[in-house]
Amino acid sequence: MKPIVLHVAAEVSPFHKSGGLGDVLAGLPPALDDEGVDVRIITPRYGGTSKFTSIGGEEGLAPWPVPLRITLAGQPIDVRVYEARTHRGQATTYFVEAEHLSRGNLYGYGDDAYRFAVFGKAAVAIASVLSRSRNVGRVSVLHAHDWHAALALYYAKALASSVQGIPCVFTIHNLAFQGQERASTTPYLDIAWEAFHEVFEDHGTLNLLKGALLIADRITTVSPTYSHEIRTARYGHRMDGLLRWMSHKLRGITNGIDTSVWNPATDKHLPATFDADDLAGKEACRTALRFELGLHPSKAPLLGCVSRLTMQKGIDHLCDVADDFVRRGGQLVVLGEGEEPLEHRLHWLSMSHPGAIAFRRAFDEGLAHRIYAASDLFAMPSRFEPCGLAQMYSMRYGTIPVARATGGLVDTIAPLHNLHEVGGATGILYRSDESDALRQALHWGLAVAHDPAALAAMRSNGMREDFSWQKSARTYVEMYRELGL
Ligand code: ADP
Ligand code: GLC
């Protein structure tokens, strides 16, 4: 029987997703399965938001036959687990439905720490059952993603004797989110005061991510460049000192993308398909998107952006330069939701440039695909970017990313240095975290878009790049082997 690697994560696409975390948990498991690992995933079943169409709807879910009993801070909590064969048959997923945890949205409640403590408890209970079962392989590694899964590692090491010895990996997808709470929360999350002082304490507060960094046998993050950046004060979100100290167990492994889902030659969301040898369908996608979003029919270069609207993503810089971009003959389309001031600015930009700027405040998977496919350029002015998947989707769809040189954007984009000598370039990178630098990078973008030879060469380079998960999956498996897989 194959050894089990048990992933614990708050998002798994296509069931529930708010960003790249969900995509990683969709693409990495099949690639690990190809490497001979029995991949199992534990994730919440949120109320009403989980879409089970890919496994044949609710019928694809089988109630787990094993009764689970958990208590949190002395309170018994009602938990139901549903099991399904997912990822086109290449993984098993356990969906945890529980009081407090299973609400309409993924995050954003005042008691999120408590909700994910419930999740952590349930995850460890499932891990214990699997580790005692004779019908499955050995549970060899517990792999937790982001702060929502941090407590699973603590409960596994501190409370559950049957899984105590299982090696743990913790992956940082975004260091900005740490699960920080008042110290007084500690006993309500079943954390011993001793552990608070030794592991979780962060300047008098409780910091769940910090605890996971200390507990894990290995820490990974989602690109080599980000793994170095987070050891500096500028990008370390106050964890840089600790991460420097943890350097011996920290490494960066660049994300891949699921090339069967993100494939312009077969994508069901597109009005027309295309590939690197025949881009006619891309032109049809562009015309259709202009119509869909009410942009003027035109030959103007189209700049796309699909993003959470947060300061991380530098959307304020995009707003600063949108006027200039449009004045120089470009069109802009933004799909995203997030911080209200950014939503308002984008709404106002679209009102004041009708036909040239379109803004959709929504989370819309299909429209996202159509934007990657239709655009000439794609904006990622990120202040920091642990890996970034959107730039890889863009390149795969023949769209040239214009991105700030940070984190995974550095590791996945080959930058253009000279307009007359494209070479292997796949995108445009700029350094400074200022609107002016983005403005200039977009001027370059417009120059490329107006130069048919440069445009064709960069498109072709990007579309032919191998962004599949295979290489990263092999690196993860090497690391699991170091831990005894
Ligand atoms: P992050 O995880 O920081 O948000 P990534 O680039 O890694 O950034 O992944 C973002 C993912 O979320 C991509 O799949 C992107 O297409 C998707 N996404 C972001 N905002 C939206 C939206 N409003 N509608 C649809 N998809 C979105
Ligand atoms: C985070 C990061 C993003 C990364 C994603 C998946 O949300 O912001 O850069 O691609 O996780 O690892």
Short mmCIF file of C-alpha atoms and ligand atoms in Angstrom, two decimals:
data_model
loop_
_atom_site.label_atom_id
_atom_site.label_comp_id
_atom_site.label_asym_id
_atom_site.label_seq_id
_atom_site.Cartn_x
_atom_site.Cartn_y
_atom_site.Cartn_z
CA MET A 1 0.00 0.00 0.00
CA LYS A 2 1.24 3.47 -0.87
CA PRO A 3 2.30 5.79 1.96
CA ILE A 4 -0.21 8.51 2.81
CA VAL A 5 0.55 12.22 2.81
CA LEU A 6 -2.31 13.95 4.56
CA HIS A 7 -2.87 17.59 3.52
CA VAL A 8 -4.85 19.92 5.75
CA ALA A 9 -6.11 23.09 4.02
CA ALA A 10 -8.94 25.61 4.19
CA GLU A 11 -9.37 25.78 0.40
CA VAL A 12 -9.51 23.16 -2.33
CA SER A 13 -10.60 24.18 -5.82
CA PRO A 14 -13.13 23.61 -7.38
CA PHE A 15 -14.99 22.99 -4.11
CA HIS A 16 -14.16 26.29 -2.43
CA LYS A 17 -11.55 28.90 -3.25
CA SER A 18 -10.76 32.50 -2.44
CA GLY A 19 -7.35 32.62 -4.14
CA GLY A 20 -4.31 30.61 -5.14
CA LEU A 21 -4.36 28.33 -2.07
CA GLY A 22 -7.40 26.54 -3.51
CA ASP A 23 -5.68 26.13 -6.87
CA VAL A 24 -2.56 24.65 -5.25
CA LEU A 25 -4.66 22.05 -3.44
CA ALA A 26 -6.27 21.25 -6.80
CA GLY A 27 -3.08 20.88 -8.83
CA LEU A 28 -0.47 19.46 -6.46
CA PRO A 29 -2.33 16.30 -5.31
CA PRO A 30 -2.60 14.64 -8.76
CA ALA A 31 1.10 15.35 -9.37
CA LEU A 32 1.97 13.75 -6.01
CA ASP A 33 -0.21 10.78 -6.91
CA ASP A 34 1.80 10.42 -10.13
CA GLU A 35 4.90 10.16 -7.92
CA GLY A 36 3.47 7.21 -5.99
CA VAL A 37 1.99 8.97 -2.96
CA ASP A 38 -1.49 8.22 -1.58
CA VAL A 39 -2.74 11.82 -1.31
CA ARG A 40 -5.53 12.55 1.12
CA ILE A 41 -6.86 16.00 1.88
CA ILE A 42 -8.84 17.29 4.83
CA THR A 43 -10.80 20.47 4.20
CA PRO A 44 -13.93 22.10 5.61
CA ARG A 45 -17.36 21.70 4.12
CA TYR A 46 -18.58 25.28 4.32
CA GLY A 47 -22.27 25.99 4.42
CA GLY A 48 -23.62 26.37 0.94
CA THR A 49 -20.41 27.53 -0.74
CA SER A 50 -18.89 24.18 -1.60
CA LYS A 51 -19.50 23.18 -5.22
CA PHE A 52 -19.47 19.43 -5.71
CA THR A 53 -20.30 19.30 -9.41
CA SER A 54 -16.90 17.81 -10.32
CA ILE A 55 -17.69 14.68 -8.26
CA GLY A 56 -21.27 14.31 -9.41
CA GLY A 57 -22.90 16.65 -6.90
CA GLU A 58 -23.80 15.83 -3.31
CA GLU A 59 -24.21 12.16 -4.31
CA GLY A 60 -20.44 11.99 -4.81
CA LEU A 61 -20.02 12.49 -1.06
CA ALA A 62 -20.17 9.43 1.17
CA PRO A 63 -20.75 9.97 4.89
CA TRP A 64 -17.68 8.61 6.66
CA PRO A 65 -18.64 5.43 8.51
CA VAL A 66 -16.45 6.22 11.50
CA PRO A 67 -18.14 8.33 14.18
CA LEU A 68 -15.95 11.28 15.18
CA ARG A 69 -16.05 12.75 18.60
CA ILE A 70 -14.18 15.94 19.35
CA THR A 71 -14.13 18.32 22.25
CA LEU A 72 -12.72 21.80 22.27
CA ALA A 73 -11.98 23.40 25.63
CA GLY A 74 -14.21 20.84 27.29
CA GLN A 75 -17.16 21.40 24.94
CA PRO A 76 -18.31 18.45 22.81
CA ILE A 77 -18.67 19.51 19.17
CA ASP A 78 -20.81 17.87 16.57
CA VAL A 79 -18.73 16.87 13.50
CA ARG A 80 -19.72 15.05 10.32
CA VAL A 81 -17.19 13.91 7.75
CA TYR A 82 -17.90 13.18 4.09
CA GLU A 83 -15.43 11.29 1.96
CA ALA A 84 -15.05 11.53 -1.81
CA ARG A 85 -12.68 10.38 -4.51
CA THR A 86 -11.66 13.70 -6.03
CA HIS A 87 -9.07 15.19 -8.41
CA ARG A 88 -10.26 13.02 -11.28
CA GLY A 89 -9.72 9.95 -9.14
CA GLN A 90 -6.22 10.88 -8.00
CA ALA A 91 -6.92 11.86 -4.38
CA THR A 92 -9.30 11.26 -1.50
CA THR A 93 -10.82 14.28 0.19
CA TYR A 94 -12.46 14.40 3.63
CA PHE A 95 -14.91 17.29 3.98
CA VAL A 96 -15.43 18.32 7.59
CA GLU A 97 -18.80 19.74 8.49
CA ALA A 98 -19.04 21.07 11.99
CA GLU A 99 -20.81 23.54 14.17
CA HIS A 100 -19.15 26.99 13.94
CA LEU A 101 -16.91 25.98 11.01
CA SER A 102 -19.55 25.42 8.33
CA ARG A 103 -20.87 28.87 7.54
CA GLY A 104 -21.67 30.65 4.29
CA ASN A 105 -18.25 32.24 3.79
CA LEU A 106 -14.78 30.75 4.13
CA TYR A 107 -13.32 33.44 6.37
CA GLY A 108 -14.00 36.85 7.79
CA TYR A 109 -15.85 35.99 11.00
CA GLY A 110 -14.86 37.32 14.41
CA ASP A 111 -14.29 33.78 15.69
CA ASP A 112 -12.18 32.42 12.79
CA ALA A 113 -9.48 31.19 15.19
CA TYR A 114 -12.07 29.15 17.06
CA ARG A 115 -13.60 27.85 13.80
CA PHE A 116 -10.23 26.64 12.57
CA ALA A 117 -9.46 25.14 15.96
CA VAL A 118 -12.58 23.00 15.43
CA PHE A 119 -11.19 22.15 11.99
CA GLY A 120 -7.76 21.30 13.44
CA LYS A 121 -9.30 19.01 16.03
CA ALA A 122 -11.37 17.22 13.40
CA ALA A 123 -8.31 16.88 11.12
CA VAL A 124 -6.30 15.21 13.87
CA ALA A 125 -9.21 12.92 14.72
CA ILE A 126 -9.35 11.82 11.06
CA ALA A 127 -5.56 11.38 11.00
CA SER A 128 -5.76 9.19 14.12
CA VAL A 129 -8.41 6.94 12.58
CA LEU A 130 -6.38 6.57 9.38
CA SER A 131 -3.17 5.87 11.26
CA ARG A 132 -4.85 3.00 13.13
CA SER A 133 -6.55 1.57 10.04
CA ARG A 134 -5.20 -1.64 8.51
CA ASN A 135 -6.89 -0.99 5.17
CA VAL A 136 -4.75 1.95 4.12
CA GLY A 137 -1.03 2.69 3.91
CA ARG A 138 0.99 4.34 6.67
CA VAL A 139 0.21 8.01 7.36
CA SER A 140 3.75 9.23 6.68
CA VAL A 141 3.50 13.01 6.63
CA LEU A 142 1.02 15.58 7.87
CA HIS A 143 1.20 18.62 5.57
CA ALA A 144 -0.59 21.76 6.78
CA HIS A 145 -1.18 24.89 4.68
CA ASP A 146 -1.35 28.44 6.05
CA TRP A 147 -2.48 29.52 9.51
CA HIS A 148 -5.93 27.90 9.24
CA ALA A 149 -4.25 24.49 9.47
CA ALA A 150 -1.64 25.50 12.06
CA LEU A 151 -3.51 24.09 15.05
CA ALA A 152 -3.77 20.66 13.40
CA LEU A 153 0.01 20.42 13.82
CA TYR A 154 -0.13 21.47 17.45
CA TYR A 155 -2.98 19.11 18.35
CA ALA A 156 -1.19 16.28 16.51
CA LYS A 157 2.04 16.79 18.43
CA ALA A 158 0.58 17.74 21.79
CA LEU A 159 -2.66 15.87 22.21
CA ALA A 160 -3.11 12.87 19.95
CA SER A 161 -0.86 10.00 20.94
CA SER A 162 -1.52 7.94 17.81
CA VAL A 163 -0.25 10.65 15.46
CA GLN A 164 2.33 12.32 17.68
CA GLY A 165 5.28 10.84 15.83
CA ILE A 166 4.14 11.70 12.31
CA PRO A 167 6.49 14.24 10.70
CA CYS A 168 4.89 17.61 9.93
CA VAL A 169 5.33 20.05 7.07
CA PHE A 170 3.97 23.58 7.16
CA THR A 171 3.62 25.60 3.95
CA ILE A 172 3.41 29.38 4.03
CA HIS A 173 1.27 30.60 1.15
CA ASN A 174 0.97 34.09 2.54
CA LEU A 175 2.86 35.36 5.57
CA ALA A 176 0.59 38.39 5.87
CA PHE A 177 -2.13 36.23 7.43
CA GLN A 178 -1.00 34.77 10.74
CA GLY A 179 -4.09 34.03 12.81
CA GLN A 180 -3.27 36.45 15.57
CA GLU A 181 -5.51 36.63 18.63
CA ARG A 182 -5.62 38.07 22.12
CA ALA A 183 -3.66 35.95 24.61
CA SER A 184 -6.87 35.42 26.57
CA THR A 185 -8.15 33.24 23.69
CA THR A 186 -5.52 30.60 24.52
CA PRO A 187 -7.56 28.23 26.73
CA TYR A 188 -10.60 28.43 24.41
CA LEU A 189 -8.47 26.92 21.63
CA ASP A 190 -7.23 24.13 23.91
CA ILE A 191 -3.70 25.46 23.92
CA ALA A 192 -1.81 24.86 27.15
CA TRP A 193 -0.41 27.99 28.78
CA GLU A 194 3.00 26.37 28.72
CA ALA A 195 2.72 26.02 24.94
CA PHE A 196 1.51 29.60 24.67
CA HIS A 197 4.69 30.82 26.35
CA GLU A 198 7.07 28.47 24.56
CA VAL A 199 5.55 28.31 21.08
CA PHE A 200 2.70 30.66 20.25
CA GLU A 201 3.50 33.88 22.08
CA ASP A 202 4.10 36.91 19.92
CA HIS A 203 4.64 40.14 21.85
CA GLY A 204 1.93 39.24 24.34
CA THR A 205 -0.51 37.95 21.71
CA LEU A 206 -1.35 34.46 20.48
CA ASN A 207 0.02 33.82 16.97
CA LEU A 208 -1.06 30.53 15.39
CA LEU A 209 1.23 30.74 12.37
CA LYS A 210 4.22 31.35 14.61
CA GLY A 211 3.37 28.19 16.53
CA ALA A 212 3.28 26.15 13.34
CA LEU A 213 6.68 27.51 12.27
CA LEU A 214 8.17 26.25 15.51
CA ILE A 215 6.37 22.91 15.57
CA ALA A 216 6.86 21.84 11.93
CA ASP A 217 9.74 19.56 10.94
CA ARG A 218 9.98 21.38 7.62
CA ILE A 219 8.70 24.79 6.51
CA THR A 220 8.16 25.47 2.88
CA THR A 221 6.97 28.51 1.03
CA VAL A 222 5.79 28.78 -2.52
CA SER A 223 8.84 30.18 -4.34
CA PRO A 224 12.59 30.39 -3.70
CA THR A 225 12.66 34.20 -3.99
CA TYR A 226 9.88 34.58 -1.40
CA SER A 227 11.72 32.13 0.88
CA HIS A 228 14.61 34.60 0.95
CA GLU A 229 12.46 37.73 1.10
CA ILE A 230 10.60 36.56 4.21
CA ARG A 231 13.88 36.42 6.09
CA THR A 232 14.20 40.22 5.66
CA ALA A 233 12.49 42.92 7.71
CA ARG A 234 10.80 44.36 4.60
CA TYR A 235 8.90 41.18 3.71
CA GLY A 236 9.01 39.20 6.93
CA HIS A 237 5.79 40.48 8.55
CA ARG A 238 7.63 40.49 11.91
CA MET A 239 8.53 36.78 11.50
CA ASP A 240 11.83 37.45 9.71
CA GLY A 241 13.99 36.95 12.79
CA LEU A 242 12.34 33.64 13.59
CA LEU A 243 12.55 32.54 9.95
CA ARG A 244 16.26 33.39 9.80
CA TRP A 245 16.68 31.23 12.86
CA MET A 246 14.62 28.47 11.19
CA SER A 247 16.63 28.65 7.93
CA HIS A 248 17.86 25.06 8.31
CA LYS A 249 14.32 23.74 7.83
CA LEU A 250 12.96 26.37 5.41
CA ARG A 251 12.89 26.09 1.62
CA GLY A 252 11.04 27.58 -1.34
CA ILE A 253 9.29 25.30 -3.85
CA THR A 254 7.67 27.13 -6.75
CA ASN A 255 4.00 26.38 -7.40
CA GLY A 256 2.92 24.86 -10.67
CA ILE A 257 -0.44 25.17 -12.39
CA ASP A 258 -2.99 22.53 -13.28
CA THR A 259 -2.39 22.44 -17.02
CA SER A 260 -5.46 20.32 -17.69
CA VAL A 261 -7.79 22.91 -16.13
CA TRP A 262 -5.83 25.91 -17.45
CA ASN A 263 -5.54 25.00 -21.09
CA PRO A 264 -6.65 27.45 -23.82
CA ALA A 265 -7.00 24.57 -26.27
CA THR A 266 -9.75 22.86 -24.25
CA ASP A 267 -11.08 25.52 -21.85
CA LYS A 268 -14.88 25.25 -21.64
CA HIS A 269 -15.21 28.80 -20.28
CA LEU A 270 -13.97 30.34 -23.54
CA PRO A 271 -16.08 31.25 -26.54
CA ALA A 272 -13.24 29.99 -28.78
CA THR A 273 -10.19 27.87 -28.05
CA PHE A 274 -6.63 28.35 -29.31
CA ASP A 275 -3.05 27.18 -28.89
CA ALA A 276 0.50 28.38 -29.52
CA ASP A 277 0.34 27.41 -33.21
CA ASP A 278 -3.00 29.03 -33.96
CA LEU A 279 -4.07 32.17 -32.12
CA ALA A 280 -7.21 32.92 -34.15
CA GLY A 281 -9.37 31.82 -31.20
CA LYS A 282 -7.65 34.37 -28.98
CA GLU A 283 -8.82 37.17 -31.27
CA ALA A 284 -12.38 35.78 -31.05
CA CYS A 285 -12.10 35.71 -27.23
CA ARG A 286 -11.04 39.36 -27.26
CA THR A 287 -13.95 40.47 -29.40
CA ALA A 288 -16.39 38.49 -27.25
CA LEU A 289 -15.02 39.85 -23.97
CA ARG A 290 -15.29 43.45 -25.23
CA PHE A 291 -18.92 42.76 -26.02
CA GLU A 292 -19.54 40.97 -22.70
CA LEU A 293 -18.12 43.87 -20.67
CA GLY A 294 -19.34 46.78 -22.78
CA LEU A 295 -15.92 47.90 -24.03
CA HIS A 296 -15.74 49.73 -27.37
CA PRO A 297 -14.97 47.43 -30.29
CA SER A 298 -11.36 48.34 -31.10
CA LYS A 299 -7.86 47.11 -31.85
CA ALA A 300 -6.55 48.75 -28.67
CA PRO A 301 -4.20 46.67 -26.51
CA LEU A 302 -6.22 45.12 -23.70
CA LEU A 303 -4.79 45.07 -20.16
CA GLY A 304 -6.40 42.52 -17.83
CA CYS A 305 -6.31 42.09 -14.06
CA VAL A 306 -7.95 39.33 -11.99
CA SER A 307 -7.16 39.76 -8.36
CA ARG A 308 -8.14 39.99 -4.75
CA LEU A 309 -8.41 43.76 -4.27
CA THR A 310 -5.93 44.30 -1.46
CA MET A 311 -2.87 46.41 -0.78
CA GLN A 312 -0.74 43.27 -1.32
CA LYS A 313 -1.68 43.29 -4.97
CA GLY A 314 -0.76 46.98 -5.58
CA ILE A 315 -4.20 47.67 -7.03
CA ASP A 316 -3.87 51.30 -5.85
CA HIS A 317 -0.93 51.67 -8.25
CA LEU A 318 -2.99 50.23 -11.07
CA CYS A 319 -5.70 52.82 -10.30
CA ASP A 320 -3.06 55.59 -10.28
CA VAL A 321 -1.92 54.77 -13.82
CA ALA A 322 -5.20 53.64 -15.44
CA ASP A 323 -5.88 57.14 -16.80
CA ASP A 324 -2.49 57.36 -18.48
CA PHE A 325 -2.84 53.86 -19.95
CA VAL A 326 -6.19 54.67 -21.48
CA ARG A 327 -4.99 58.05 -22.78
CA ARG A 328 -2.23 56.20 -24.62
CA GLY A 329 -4.81 54.09 -26.40
CA GLY A 330 -5.18 51.04 -24.13
CA GLN A 331 -8.26 49.43 -22.62
CA LEU A 332 -8.44 47.96 -19.11
CA VAL A 333 -10.57 45.24 -17.56
CA VAL A 334 -10.45 44.39 -13.85
CA LEU A 335 -12.22 41.50 -12.12
CA GLY A 336 -11.96 41.37 -8.36
CA GLU A 337 -13.41 42.02 -4.96
CA GLY A 338 -11.92 43.03 -1.67
CA GLU A 339 -11.14 46.27 0.13
CA GLU A 340 -13.92 48.82 -0.33
CA PRO A 341 -11.81 51.90 -1.13
CA LEU A 342 -10.19 49.98 -3.99
CA GLU A 343 -13.56 48.75 -5.23
CA HIS A 344 -14.86 52.33 -5.15
CA ARG A 345 -11.85 53.68 -7.05
CA LEU A 346 -12.20 51.04 -9.73
CA HIS A 347 -15.91 51.65 -10.00
CA TRP A 348 -15.27 55.36 -10.45
CA LEU A 349 -12.59 54.72 -13.09
CA SER A 350 -15.01 52.58 -15.08
CA MET A 351 -17.71 55.29 -14.77
CA SER A 352 -15.35 58.01 -15.94
CA HIS A 353 -13.94 55.99 -18.87
CA PRO A 354 -16.99 54.24 -20.31
CA GLY A 355 -16.07 51.84 -23.06
CA ALA A 356 -12.38 51.94 -22.16
CA ILE A 357 -12.29 50.63 -18.58
CA ALA A 358 -14.50 47.82 -17.30
CA PHE A 359 -14.69 46.72 -13.67
CA ARG A 360 -16.58 43.67 -12.41
CA ARG A 361 -16.86 43.39 -8.65
CA ALA A 362 -17.40 39.64 -8.36
CA PHE A 363 -15.75 36.30 -7.88
CA ASP A 364 -16.35 34.69 -11.26
CA GLU A 365 -14.23 31.72 -12.32
CA GLY A 366 -15.50 31.69 -15.92
CA LEU A 367 -14.94 35.40 -16.46
CA ALA A 368 -11.43 35.04 -14.99
CA HIS A 369 -10.62 32.44 -17.67
CA ARG A 370 -12.03 34.70 -20.38
CA ILE A 371 -9.93 37.64 -19.20
CA TYR A 372 -6.69 35.60 -19.20
CA ALA A 373 -7.55 34.44 -22.73
CA ALA A 374 -8.63 37.78 -24.20
CA SER A 375 -5.99 40.15 -22.81
CA ASP A 376 -2.74 41.24 -24.44
CA LEU A 377 -1.16 42.31 -21.16
CA PHE A 378 -1.86 41.32 -17.55
CA ALA A 379 -1.12 43.59 -14.58
CA MET A 380 0.41 42.25 -11.33
CA PRO A 381 1.81 45.28 -9.50
CA SER A 382 2.18 43.26 -6.27
CA ARG A 383 3.87 44.74 -3.21
CA PHE A 384 4.74 41.16 -2.33
CA GLU A 385 3.81 37.91 -4.05
CA PRO A 386 4.65 34.58 -2.43
CA CYS A 387 4.26 32.83 -5.77
CA GLY A 388 1.37 34.11 -7.84
CA LEU A 389 -0.53 31.87 -10.22
CA ALA A 390 -2.28 34.54 -12.29
CA GLN A 391 0.93 35.40 -14.18
CA MET A 392 1.34 31.72 -15.13
CA TYR A 393 -2.28 31.44 -16.29
CA SER A 394 -1.70 34.60 -18.38
CA MET A 395 1.42 33.26 -20.05
CA ARG A 396 -0.29 29.96 -20.80
CA TYR A 397 -3.09 31.92 -22.50
CA GLY A 398 -0.68 34.02 -24.60
CA THR A 399 -1.00 37.10 -22.40
CA ILE A 400 2.09 39.02 -21.34
CA PRO A 401 2.40 39.73 -17.60
CA VAL A 402 3.55 43.18 -16.50
CA ALA A 403 4.62 42.54 -12.93
CA ARG A 404 6.66 43.86 -10.05
CA ALA A 405 9.88 41.91 -9.53
CA THR A 406 9.04 40.28 -6.22
CA GLY A 407 8.60 36.74 -4.89
CA GLY A 408 7.41 34.09 -7.30
CA LEU A 409 6.97 36.66 -10.07
CA VAL A 410 10.79 36.75 -10.30
CA ASP A 411 10.98 32.94 -10.38
CA THR A 412 8.34 32.40 -13.08
CA ILE A 413 8.70 35.33 -15.51
CA ALA A 414 11.68 35.70 -17.85
CA PRO A 415 12.00 39.49 -18.12
CA LEU A 416 12.26 41.50 -21.31
CA HIS A 417 15.45 43.58 -21.40
CA ASN A 418 15.45 44.91 -24.93
CA LEU A 419 12.46 45.46 -27.21
CA HIS A 420 14.54 44.66 -30.28
CA GLU A 421 15.91 41.46 -28.85
CA VAL A 422 13.13 39.52 -27.18
CA GLY A 423 15.13 36.29 -26.78
CA GLY A 424 13.42 34.01 -24.26
CA ALA A 425 11.47 36.81 -22.52
CA THR A 426 7.95 35.99 -21.35
CA GLY A 427 7.00 39.16 -19.49
CA ILE A 428 7.88 42.63 -18.24
CA LEU A 429 9.27 43.04 -14.73
CA TYR A 430 9.91 46.31 -12.88
CA ARG A 431 11.53 46.88 -9.50
CA SER A 432 10.35 49.92 -7.63
CA ASP A 433 7.14 49.77 -5.59
CA GLU A 434 5.80 53.04 -7.06
CA SER A 435 3.07 53.91 -9.52
CA ASP A 436 5.59 55.58 -11.80
CA ALA A 437 7.51 52.36 -12.26
CA LEU A 438 4.29 50.55 -13.20
CA ARG A 439 3.40 53.39 -15.59
CA GLN A 440 6.72 52.98 -17.38
CA ALA A 441 6.44 49.19 -17.46
CA LEU A 442 3.02 49.58 -19.08
CA HIS A 443 4.54 51.90 -21.69
CA TRP A 444 6.85 49.01 -22.54
CA GLY A 445 3.84 46.74 -22.60
CA LEU A 446 2.10 49.01 -25.11
CA ALA A 447 5.26 49.08 -27.23
CA VAL A 448 5.32 45.27 -27.28
CA ALA A 449 1.61 45.10 -28.09
CA HIS A 450 2.17 47.41 -31.09
CA ASP A 451 5.18 45.42 -32.35
CA PRO A 452 3.82 42.27 -34.03
CA ALA A 453 7.15 40.42 -34.07
CA ALA A 454 7.95 41.09 -30.39
CA LEU A 455 4.38 40.30 -29.37
CA ALA A 456 4.33 36.99 -31.25
CA ALA A 457 7.72 35.96 -29.85
CA MET A 458 6.85 36.73 -26.22
CA ARG A 459 3.46 35.05 -26.52
CA SER A 460 4.97 31.95 -27.99
CA ASN A 461 7.69 31.83 -25.29
CA GLY A 462 5.08 32.04 -22.52
CA MET A 463 2.70 29.53 -24.07
CA ARG A 464 5.44 26.96 -24.53
CA GLU A 465 6.81 27.27 -20.99
CA ASP A 466 6.37 24.18 -18.77
CA PHE A 467 4.47 25.33 -15.67
CA SER A 468 3.15 21.87 -14.80
CA TRP A 469 3.29 20.59 -11.22
CA GLN A 470 5.56 17.66 -12.00
CA LYS A 471 8.90 19.26 -11.07
CA SER A 472 7.59 20.78 -7.83
CA ALA A 473 5.84 17.54 -6.89
CA ARG A 474 9.15 15.69 -7.20
CA THR A 475 10.80 18.23 -4.91
CA TYR A 476 8.02 17.81 -2.34
CA VAL A 477 8.43 14.03 -2.51
CA GLU A 478 12.21 14.36 -1.97
CA MET A 479 11.47 16.39 1.14
CA TYR A 480 8.87 13.87 2.35
CA ARG A 481 11.52 11.15 1.86
CA GLU A 482 13.94 13.08 4.08
CA LEU A 483 11.19 12.82 6.68
CA GLY A 484 10.82 9.07 6.23
CA LEU A 485 8.14 8.65 3.52
P1 ADP B 1 -3.61 34.98 -4.38
O1 ADP B 1 -3.63 33.57 -3.94
O2 ADP B 1 -2.69 35.83 -3.60
O3 ADP B 1 -4.95 35.59 -4.47
P2 ADP B 1 -2.70 33.88 -6.95
O4 ADP B 1 -2.23 34.56 -8.19
O5 ADP B 1 -1.84 32.81 -6.40
O6 ADP B 1 -2.98 35.02 -5.87
O7 ADP B 1 -4.10 33.17 -7.20
C1 ADP B 1 -5.25 33.90 -7.41
C2 ADP B 1 -6.30 32.94 -7.92
O8 ADP B 1 -7.59 33.44 -7.60
C3 ADP B 1 -6.27 32.78 -9.43
O9 ADP B 1 -6.80 31.52 -9.77
C4 ADP B 1 -7.22 33.89 -9.88
O10 ADP B 1 -7.72 33.66 -11.16
C5 ADP B 1 -8.28 33.75 -8.81
N1 ADP B 1 -9.07 34.96 -8.58
C6 ADP B 1 -8.75 36.05 -7.86
N2 ADP B 1 -9.77 36.93 -7.84
C7 ADP B 1 -10.75 36.37 -8.57
C8 ADP B 1 -12.07 36.78 -8.93
N3 ADP B 1 -12.57 37.95 -8.52
N4 ADP B 1 -12.82 35.94 -9.69
C9 ADP B 1 -12.32 34.76 -10.10
N5 ADP B 1 -11.10 34.32 -9.80
C10 ADP B 1 -10.33 35.11 -9.04
C1 GLC B 2 -1.13 33.03 -1.62
C2 GLC B 2 -0.20 34.01 -2.30
C3 GLC B 2 0.04 33.71 -3.76
C4 GLC B 2 0.25 32.24 -3.99
C5 GLC B 2 -0.90 31.45 -3.41
C6 GLC B 2 -0.75 29.95 -3.62
O1 GLC B 2 -2.45 33.40 -1.63
O2 GLC B 2 -0.63 35.35 -2.14
O3 GLC B 2 1.17 34.44 -4.20
O4 GLC B 2 0.37 31.97 -5.37
O5 GLC B 2 -0.99 31.68 -2.05
O6 GLC B 2 0.43 29.45 -3.06
#
